[in-house]
XYZ file of C-alpha atoms in Angstrom:
249
model
C 7.029 58.769 -19.646
C 4.843 61.741 -20.495
C 5.513 65.388 -19.736
C 3.471 66.896 -16.918
C 1.042 69.789 -17.275
C 2.484 73.318 -17.190
C 0.929 76.762 -17.113
C 1.452 78.537 -20.425
C -0.363 81.435 -22.067
C -1.983 82.035 -25.475
C -0.691 80.100 -28.472
C 2.121 78.608 -26.418
C -0.430 76.870 -24.202
C -2.271 75.445 -27.213
C 0.947 74.221 -28.829
C 2.083 72.670 -25.586
C -1.286 70.980 -25.081
C -1.206 69.612 -28.623
C 2.330 68.301 -28.178
C 1.404 66.719 -24.863
C -1.620 64.992 -26.413
C 0.563 63.624 -29.218
C 3.151 62.452 -26.728
C 0.467 60.840 -24.578
C -1.073 59.043 -27.565
C 2.348 57.744 -28.606
C 3.016 56.578 -25.047
C -0.368 54.818 -24.800
C 0.177 53.041 -28.126
C 3.667 51.963 -27.085
C 2.371 50.556 -23.779
C -0.507 48.791 -25.557
C 1.843 47.248 -28.125
C 4.299 46.017 -25.513
C 1.449 44.671 -23.378
C 0.032 42.743 -26.318
C 3.433 41.317 -27.242
C 4.155 40.031 -23.753
C 0.751 39.216 -22.263
C -0.812 37.505 -25.271
C 2.021 36.248 -27.459
C 4.700 35.357 -24.875
C 3.221 35.149 -21.353
C -0.576 34.698 -21.611
C -2.430 36.105 -18.600
C -5.887 35.739 -17.069
C -6.355 39.234 -15.647
C -4.900 42.722 -15.830
C -4.692 45.497 -13.226
C -3.917 49.012 -14.463
C -2.129 51.247 -11.968
C -0.448 54.634 -11.878
C -0.585 58.162 -10.449
C -3.174 60.660 -11.676
C -6.083 60.205 -14.124
C -3.960 59.019 -17.064
C -4.681 55.334 -16.411
C -8.451 55.913 -16.692
C -7.934 57.641 -20.038
C -5.814 54.713 -21.205
C -8.539 52.247 -20.195
C -11.600 54.226 -21.309
C -10.260 54.980 -24.788
C -9.578 51.295 -25.482
C -5.919 51.445 -26.416
C -5.435 47.848 -25.343
C -5.973 44.948 -27.706
C -9.596 43.807 -27.239
C -8.697 40.529 -25.516
C -6.605 42.361 -22.935
C -9.268 45.046 -22.571
C -11.719 42.334 -21.528
C -9.216 41.043 -18.941
C -9.025 44.292 -16.957
C -9.933 43.513 -13.350
C -9.450 46.930 -11.805
C -7.587 50.233 -11.897
C -5.546 51.241 -8.845
C -4.321 54.667 -7.787
C -0.611 54.842 -7.046
C 1.333 57.675 -5.452
C 4.509 56.883 -7.374
C 5.715 55.824 -10.796
C 8.572 53.455 -11.587
C 9.641 50.587 -9.339
C 8.159 52.195 -6.222
C 4.807 52.483 -7.966
C 4.939 48.820 -8.965
C 5.566 47.796 -5.353
C 2.671 49.979 -4.234
C 0.380 48.458 -6.873
C 1.277 44.931 -5.745
C 0.485 45.816 -2.135
C -2.862 47.384 -3.015
C -3.935 44.628 -5.412
C -3.617 41.642 -3.054
C -7.283 41.673 -1.995
C -8.437 42.221 -5.579
C -6.382 39.276 -6.812
C -7.657 37.047 -3.990
C -11.251 37.863 -4.915
C -10.477 37.296 -8.603
C -8.998 33.868 -7.856
C -12.019 32.871 -5.762
C -14.333 33.795 -8.637
C -12.132 31.812 -11.012
C -12.145 28.802 -8.657
C -15.938 28.956 -8.383
C -16.262 28.887 -12.171
C -13.913 25.897 -12.397
C -15.910 23.891 -9.829
C -19.209 24.880 -11.458
C -17.912 23.604 -14.802
C -16.945 20.293 -13.175
C -20.384 19.812 -11.633
C -22.104 20.803 -14.873
C -20.253 17.989 -16.622
C -21.002 15.546 -13.807
C -24.716 16.396 -13.733
C -25.101 16.411 -17.520
C -23.978 12.781 -17.763
C -21.624 13.784 -20.567
C -18.967 11.494 -19.167
C -16.537 14.417 -19.053
C -16.882 15.165 -15.345
C -15.539 12.502 -12.981
C -14.600 12.005 -9.342
C -13.135 9.120 -7.390
C -9.393 8.967 -6.893
C -8.742 5.589 -8.537
C -10.631 6.521 -11.709
C -8.937 9.912 -11.932
C -5.446 8.408 -11.589
C -6.269 5.792 -14.226
C -7.573 8.439 -16.639
C -4.563 10.632 -15.914
C -2.127 7.833 -16.724
C -3.969 7.234 -20.002
C -3.849 10.898 -21.088
C -7.604 11.411 -20.856
C -7.685 14.203 -18.247
C -7.837 17.841 -19.318
C -8.004 19.414 -15.835
C -7.654 18.100 -12.286
C -9.348 20.098 -9.521
C -8.193 19.433 -5.954
C -8.661 21.270 -2.651
C -5.670 22.752 -0.843
C -6.506 20.811 2.336
C -6.305 17.380 0.721
C -3.855 15.530 2.978
C -3.351 12.452 0.857
C -0.086 10.699 0.096
C 0.930 8.063 -2.413
C 3.075 5.315 -0.881
C 5.075 3.299 -3.405
C 6.887 -0.012 -2.981
C 9.203 -0.835 -5.892
C 10.919 -4.193 -6.174
C 14.634 -3.790 -6.842
C 14.772 -7.207 -8.501
C 11.890 -7.192 -11.006
C 10.909 -3.472 -10.872
C 7.247 -4.206 -10.203
C 5.436 -1.464 -8.292
C 2.766 -1.522 -5.603
C 1.070 1.682 -4.527
C -1.530 2.924 -2.079
C -3.122 6.352 -1.663
C -3.682 7.041 2.039
C -4.187 9.886 4.476
C -0.996 11.445 5.797
C -1.265 9.919 9.276
C -1.401 6.418 7.780
C 1.762 6.663 5.688
C 4.040 5.182 8.374
C 1.717 2.204 8.846
C 1.518 1.468 5.116
C 5.270 1.876 4.639
C 5.834 -0.605 7.472
C 3.428 -3.083 5.876
C 5.245 -2.826 2.548
C 8.614 -3.188 4.279
C 7.534 -6.388 6.031
C 6.104 -7.981 2.892
C 7.640 -9.497 -0.231
C 7.183 -8.620 -3.879
C 3.977 -10.295 -5.169
C 5.638 -10.935 -8.544
C 9.031 -12.437 -7.665
C 8.799 -12.816 -3.863
C 11.908 -10.710 -3.311
C 12.155 -8.766 -0.068
C 14.489 -6.178 -1.598
C 11.892 -3.418 -1.691
C 12.446 0.316 -2.111
C 9.745 2.378 -0.384
C 8.882 6.050 -0.882
C 5.991 8.423 -0.315
C 4.818 11.531 -2.132
C 2.194 14.215 -1.604
C -0.770 13.580 -3.915
C -0.527 17.016 -5.563
C 3.151 16.412 -6.345
C 2.226 13.015 -7.777
C -0.514 14.553 -9.918
C 1.935 17.216 -11.056
C 4.417 14.546 -12.131
C 1.797 12.693 -14.179
C 0.300 15.912 -15.548
C 3.679 17.084 -16.849
C 3.767 14.023 -19.116
C 0.268 14.526 -20.531
C -0.248 18.296 -20.623
C -2.936 18.127 -17.959
C -3.759 21.300 -16.039
C -3.955 21.203 -12.220
C -6.176 23.628 -10.312
C -5.639 23.761 -6.538
C -8.596 25.544 -4.939
C -9.520 26.757 -1.469
C -10.960 23.954 0.619
C -12.826 26.308 2.974
C -14.680 28.382 0.369
C -18.221 27.364 -0.572
C -17.131 25.871 -3.897
C -14.320 24.024 -2.093
C -16.838 22.438 0.260
C -18.805 21.239 -2.773
C -15.681 19.475 -4.007
C -14.998 18.119 -0.507
C -18.386 16.375 -0.607
C -17.221 14.233 -3.540
C -13.789 13.406 -2.122
C -11.843 16.674 -2.563
C -10.697 15.697 -6.062
C -12.441 15.914 -9.419
C -11.434 15.951 -13.067
C -12.667 17.229 -16.404
C -11.812 14.839 -19.230
C -10.746 15.601 -22.786
C -13.271 13.100 -24.117
C -15.624 10.432 -22.835
C -13.545 7.222 -22.811
C -16.704 5.124 -22.544
C -18.453 6.648 -25.572
C -19.046 3.963 -28.188
C -20.390 6.247 -30.925
C -23.567 4.233 -31.297
């Protein structure tokens, strides 16, 4: 921490002010160094909110103590009545609306990037669930974008004899019907009726595949304007790492 301001007279006041400025500069540099170490090198972040009591936080921001990449990530500064743990709790409470707005802006940019790739015919922007799953399994997908109101489930029927797998992606209300159909049928490969059936939320399924390929998943608001744009093409889209159909000719 930094010493508070005190009333002093004459040379004592000047010495105290000088010492306080030195202490403040040291404190700012220490905070900036720790912030860089953690928020760039160890835990990369997308945005930064600066909070604290008094005008010190504005001085810290305006004099550019932060590493330039973190300086560009500052979303807002927030006044807090306390320091320490109580101040952190207060900052979290006050920043909820700011963070929600920040995420909506981020979501909008993600969807805009998807549609730019789709409209440019680059082959890097795709939609259609079957194609996306195929590309995901083949490690072609960089980012999947899906709305938070996508109520799709993957129903799997695995043969316990030959291990062949059948799958269908259906709406949630149809899962019981599809599971019953699988249960009453035999394996198309070996005709066994010893079938193991399971279902899984589509986001969980994507997450499982993405963990194997390093694919990023972005779940966005389905009711925001950009979410409605994605809804119009099936609620799911993907940005590819490369165009798998590019021949190079």
